[in-house]
PDB file of C-alpha atoms and ligand atoms in Angstrom:
ATOM      1  CA  UNK A  24     -33.183  14.548  19.693  1.00 53.00           C
ATOM      2  CA  UNK A  25     -29.599  15.616  20.220  1.00 69.00           C
ATOM      3  CA  UNK A  26     -26.881  15.178  17.644  1.00 68.00           C
ATOM      4  CA  UNK A  27     -25.172  12.309  19.442  1.00 78.00           C
ATOM      5  CA  UNK A  28     -28.288  10.148  19.461  1.00 80.00           C
ATOM      6  CA  UNK A  29     -28.984  11.063  15.837  1.00 78.00           C
ATOM      7  CA  UNK A  30     -25.502   9.877  14.924  1.00 88.00           C
ATOM      8  CA  UNK A  31     -26.062   6.706  16.939  1.00 92.00           C
ATOM      9  CA  UNK A  32     -29.129   5.991  14.813  1.00 94.00           C
ATOM     10  CA  UNK A  33     -27.170   6.389  11.574  1.00 95.00           C
ATOM     11  CA  UNK A  34     -24.494   3.998  12.844  1.00 96.00           C
ATOM     12  CA  UNK A  35     -27.030   1.446  14.080  1.00 96.00           C
ATOM     13  CA  UNK A  36     -28.986   1.596  10.811  1.00 97.00           C
ATOM     14  CA  UNK A  37     -25.863   0.801   8.805  1.00 97.00           C
ATOM     15  CA  UNK A  38     -24.862  -1.900  11.292  1.00 97.00           C
ATOM     16  CA  UNK A  39     -28.240  -3.641  11.171  1.00 97.00           C
ATOM     17  CA  UNK A  40     -28.772  -3.152   7.448  1.00 97.00           C
ATOM     18  CA  UNK A  41     -25.314  -2.905   5.893  1.00 98.00           C
ATOM     19  CA  UNK A  42     -24.965  -1.677   2.320  1.00 98.00           C
ATOM     20  CA  UNK A  43     -22.832  -3.446  -0.279  1.00 98.00           C
ATOM     21  CA  UNK A  44     -22.298  -6.395   2.059  1.00 98.00           C
ATOM     22  CA  UNK A  45     -21.998  -9.788   0.403  1.00 97.00           C
ATOM     23  CA  UNK A  46     -19.454 -12.291  -0.810  1.00 95.00           C
ATOM     24  CA  UNK A  47     -16.574 -10.264  -2.285  1.00 94.00           C
ATOM     25  CA  UNK A  48     -16.308 -11.448  -5.873  1.00 85.00           C
ATOM     26  CA  UNK A  49     -13.981  -8.966  -7.547  1.00 81.00           C
ATOM     27  CA  UNK A  50     -10.571  -9.982  -8.777  1.00 80.00           C
ATOM     28  CA  UNK A  51      -8.699  -7.888  -6.209  1.00 86.00           C
ATOM     29  CA  UNK A  52      -9.762  -9.064  -2.808  1.00 94.00           C
ATOM     30  CA  UNK A  53      -8.138  -8.024   0.465  1.00 98.00           C
ATOM     31  CA  UNK A  54      -8.529  -9.187   4.041  1.00 98.00           C
ATOM     32  CA  UNK A  55      -7.830  -6.725   6.834  1.00 98.00           C
ATOM     33  CA  UNK A  56      -8.030  -7.291  10.572  1.00 98.00           C
ATOM     34  CA  UNK A  57      -8.048  -5.003  13.571  1.00 97.00           C
ATOM     35  CA  UNK A  58      -6.570  -7.240  16.285  1.00 96.00           C
ATOM     36  CA  UNK A  59      -7.157  -4.741  19.093  1.00 94.00           C
ATOM     37  CA  UNK A  60     -10.922  -5.153  18.695  1.00 96.00           C
ATOM     38  CA  UNK A  61     -11.298  -8.388  16.717  1.00 97.00           C
ATOM     39  CA  UNK A  62     -12.820  -6.743  13.638  1.00 98.00           C
ATOM     40  CA  UNK A  63     -12.290  -8.415  10.275  1.00 98.00           C
ATOM     41  CA  UNK A  64     -13.208  -7.454   6.756  1.00 98.00           C
ATOM     42  CA  UNK A  65     -12.801  -9.027   3.344  1.00 98.00           C
ATOM     43  CA  UNK A  66     -13.395  -6.559   0.548  1.00 98.00           C
ATOM     44  CA  UNK A  67     -13.165  -6.396  -3.199  1.00 97.00           C
ATOM     45  CA  UNK A  68     -13.257  -3.416  -5.525  1.00 96.00           C
ATOM     46  CA  UNK A  69     -14.141  -3.355  -9.196  1.00 95.00           C
ATOM     47  CA  UNK A  70     -12.820  -0.416 -11.196  1.00 94.00           C
ATOM     48  CA  UNK A  71     -14.218   0.318 -14.631  1.00 93.00           C
ATOM     49  CA  UNK A  72     -12.450   3.001 -16.669  1.00 92.00           C
ATOM     50  CA  UNK A  73     -11.102   4.658 -13.522  1.00 91.00           C
ATOM     51  CA  UNK A  74     -14.451   4.624 -11.775  1.00 95.00           C
ATOM     52  CA  UNK A  75     -15.364   2.564  -8.725  1.00 96.00           C
ATOM     53  CA  UNK A  76     -18.150   0.464 -10.234  1.00 95.00           C
ATOM     54  CA  UNK A  77     -18.532  -1.928  -7.318  1.00 95.00           C
ATOM     55  CA  UNK A  78     -17.431  -2.596  -3.752  1.00 97.00           C
ATOM     56  CA  UNK A  79     -18.431  -5.775  -1.973  1.00 97.00           C
ATOM     57  CA  UNK A  80     -17.415  -6.622   1.555  1.00 98.00           C
ATOM     58  CA  UNK A  81     -18.058  -9.150   4.231  1.00 98.00           C
ATOM     59  CA  UNK A  82     -16.980  -8.855   7.813  1.00 97.00           C
ATOM     60  CA  UNK A  83     -17.478  -9.410  11.486  1.00 97.00           C
ATOM     61  CA  UNK A  84     -16.804  -7.095  14.371  1.00 97.00           C
ATOM     62  CA  UNK A  85     -18.087  -4.185  16.366  1.00 96.00           C
ATOM     63  CA  UNK A  86     -20.861  -1.862  15.210  1.00 96.00           C
ATOM     64  CA  UNK A  87     -18.373   0.933  14.443  1.00 96.00           C
ATOM     65  CA  UNK A  88     -16.277  -1.195  12.084  1.00 97.00           C
ATOM     66  CA  UNK A  89     -19.250  -2.714  10.282  1.00 98.00           C
ATOM     67  CA  UNK A  90     -21.236   0.521   9.991  1.00 98.00           C
ATOM     68  CA  UNK A  91     -18.160   2.387   8.786  1.00 98.00           C
ATOM     69  CA  UNK A  92     -17.565  -0.178   5.998  1.00 98.00           C
ATOM     70  CA  UNK A  93     -21.198   0.192   4.920  1.00 98.00           C
ATOM     71  CA  UNK A  94     -21.029   3.996   4.926  1.00 98.00           C
ATOM     72  CA  UNK A  95     -17.712   3.971   3.057  1.00 98.00           C
ATOM     73  CA  UNK A  96     -19.107   1.682   0.338  1.00 98.00           C
ATOM     74  CA  UNK A  97     -22.057   3.997  -0.259  1.00 98.00           C
ATOM     75  CA  UNK A  98     -19.698   6.957  -0.563  1.00 98.00           C
ATOM     76  CA  UNK A  99     -17.169   5.521  -3.020  1.00 98.00           C
ATOM     77  CA  UNK A 100     -19.300   3.501  -5.454  1.00 98.00           C
ATOM     78  CA  UNK A 101     -19.892   5.515  -8.626  1.00 97.00           C
ATOM     79  CA  UNK A 102     -16.958   7.875  -8.033  1.00 97.00           C
ATOM     80  CA  UNK A 103     -13.641   8.074  -9.794  1.00 97.00           C
ATOM     81  CA  UNK A 104     -10.851   6.504  -7.781  1.00 95.00           C
ATOM     82  CA  UNK A 105      -9.343  10.004  -7.295  1.00 96.00           C
ATOM     83  CA  UNK A 106     -12.593  11.283  -5.800  1.00 97.00           C
ATOM     84  CA  UNK A 107     -12.897   8.176  -3.631  1.00 98.00           C
ATOM     85  CA  UNK A 108      -9.361   8.695  -2.304  1.00 97.00           C
ATOM     86  CA  UNK A 109     -10.136  12.365  -1.585  1.00 97.00           C
ATOM     87  CA  UNK A 110     -13.102  11.287   0.562  1.00 98.00           C
ATOM     88  CA  UNK A 111     -10.896   8.719   2.245  1.00 98.00           C
ATOM     89  CA  UNK A 112      -8.281  11.386   3.039  1.00 97.00           C
ATOM     90  CA  UNK A 113     -10.961  13.657   4.511  1.00 98.00           C
ATOM     91  CA  UNK A 114     -12.286  10.828   6.677  1.00 98.00           C
ATOM     92  CA  UNK A 115      -8.792   9.761   7.788  1.00 98.00           C
ATOM     93  CA  UNK A 116      -7.969  13.350   8.830  1.00 98.00           C
ATOM     94  CA  UNK A 117     -11.214  13.530  10.789  1.00 97.00           C
ATOM     95  CA  UNK A 118     -10.511  10.217  12.548  1.00 97.00           C
ATOM     96  CA  UNK A 119      -6.955  11.276  13.433  1.00 97.00           C
ATOM     97  CA  UNK A 120      -8.072  14.684  14.749  1.00 97.00           C
ATOM     98  CA  UNK A 121      -8.698  13.543  18.345  1.00 95.00           C
ATOM     99  CA  UNK A 122     -11.983  15.439  18.303  1.00 93.00           C
ATOM    100  CA  UNK A 123     -10.537  18.738  17.035  1.00 95.00           C
ATOM    101  CA  UNK A 124     -12.172  18.581  13.571  1.00 94.00           C
ATOM    102  CA  UNK A 125     -15.888  18.462  12.835  1.00 91.00           C
ATOM    103  CA  UNK A 126     -15.515  17.157   9.259  1.00 94.00           C
ATOM    104  CA  UNK A 127     -17.020  18.359   5.999  1.00 95.00           C
ATOM    105  CA  UNK A 128     -20.539  16.963   5.821  1.00 95.00           C
ATOM    106  CA  UNK A 129     -20.850  17.707   2.098  1.00 96.00           C
ATOM    107  CA  UNK A 130     -17.919  15.374   1.439  1.00 97.00           C
ATOM    108  CA  UNK A 131     -18.478  12.810   4.175  1.00 97.00           C
ATOM    109  CA  UNK A 132     -22.300  12.566   4.259  1.00 97.00           C
ATOM    110  CA  UNK A 133     -23.248   9.687   6.626  1.00 96.00           C
ATOM    111  CA  UNK A 134     -19.599   9.249   7.666  1.00 97.00           C
ATOM    112  CA  UNK A 135     -20.032  12.439   9.728  1.00 96.00           C
ATOM    113  CA  UNK A 136     -21.939  10.212  12.146  1.00 95.00           C
ATOM    114  CA  UNK A 137     -18.596   8.617  13.043  1.00 96.00           C
ATOM    115  CA  UNK A 138     -16.902  11.935  13.912  1.00 95.00           C
ATOM    116  CA  UNK A 139     -17.213  11.305  17.664  1.00 93.00           C
ATOM    117  CA  UNK A 140     -15.056   8.184  17.283  1.00 94.00           C
ATOM    118  CA  UNK A 141     -11.987  10.418  16.840  1.00 94.00           C
ATOM    119  CA  UNK A 142     -12.088  11.160  20.581  1.00 93.00           C
ATOM    120  CA  UNK A 143     -11.526   7.468  21.336  1.00 92.00           C
ATOM    121  CA  UNK A 144      -8.117   6.428  19.986  1.00 90.00           C
ATOM    122  CA  UNK A 145      -8.835   2.741  20.621  1.00 89.00           C
ATOM    123  CA  UNK A 146     -11.842   2.873  18.290  1.00 94.00           C
ATOM    124  CA  UNK A 147     -10.271   4.844  15.429  1.00 96.00           C
ATOM    125  CA  UNK A 148      -8.859   1.639  13.932  1.00 97.00           C
ATOM    126  CA  UNK A 149     -12.366   0.157  13.993  1.00 97.00           C
ATOM    127  CA  UNK A 150     -13.701   3.071  11.983  1.00 97.00           C
ATOM    128  CA  UNK A 151     -10.796   3.078   9.517  1.00 98.00           C
ATOM    129  CA  UNK A 152     -10.689  -0.691   8.871  1.00 98.00           C
ATOM    130  CA  UNK A 153     -13.042  -0.757   5.863  1.00 98.00           C
ATOM    131  CA  UNK A 154     -11.554   2.415   4.392  1.00 98.00           C
ATOM    132  CA  UNK A 155      -8.001   1.056   4.548  1.00 98.00           C
ATOM    133  CA  UNK A 156      -9.202  -2.200   2.973  1.00 98.00           C
ATOM    134  CA  UNK A 157     -10.827  -0.206   0.169  1.00 98.00           C
ATOM    135  CA  UNK A 158      -7.636   1.773  -0.437  1.00 97.00           C
ATOM    136  CA  UNK A 159      -5.527  -1.392  -0.473  1.00 97.00           C
ATOM    137  CA  UNK A 160      -7.863  -3.192  -2.895  1.00 97.00           C
ATOM    138  CA  UNK A 161      -8.216  -0.158  -5.183  1.00 96.00           C
ATOM    139  CA  UNK A 162      -4.441   0.328  -5.396  1.00 95.00           C
ATOM    140  CA  UNK A 163      -3.933  -3.366  -6.136  1.00 93.00           C
ATOM    141  CA  UNK A 164      -6.530  -2.875  -8.859  1.00 91.00           C
ATOM    142  CA  UNK A 165      -4.423  -0.124 -10.442  1.00 89.00           C
ATOM    143  CA  UNK A 166      -5.930   3.018  -8.901  1.00 88.00           C
ATOM    144  CA  UNK A 167      -3.459   5.847  -8.285  1.00 80.00           C
ATOM    145  CA  UNK A 168      -3.366   6.992  -4.687  1.00 72.00           C
TER     146      UNK A 168
HETATM  147 ZN1   ZN B 220     -14.016  -2.586  16.496  1.00 86.31          ZN
END
């Protein structure tokens, strides 16, 4: 199996069986849309003593946007908001690299599967949608960026 098809499997698994998906119930709820593709996400973050104790999201859209939100939720829950933002920065750099970066797998884990998206500028917003929603909700919740 080559790497591309392996990555496809990771994305499809998250798309078909998304993690942390449900009715967002936290106090700080955001709604983000990606008009160029039609992706939408509603997301809430719960911070407890500076730690991301919960992320819940609901959304519709392409497999990239939905899988990316699932992967992001897995990565940030249980981390301090500073650590979560560091992962977010790493992922944002990878997405904006136009295929020139490979990404740090130790930091990004399953999100590495999305690295190929950076070669397709039209899809980068799909991949970043959930991450930007998380950042927005966390900052509204008092996290320092
Ligand atoms: Zn999309």
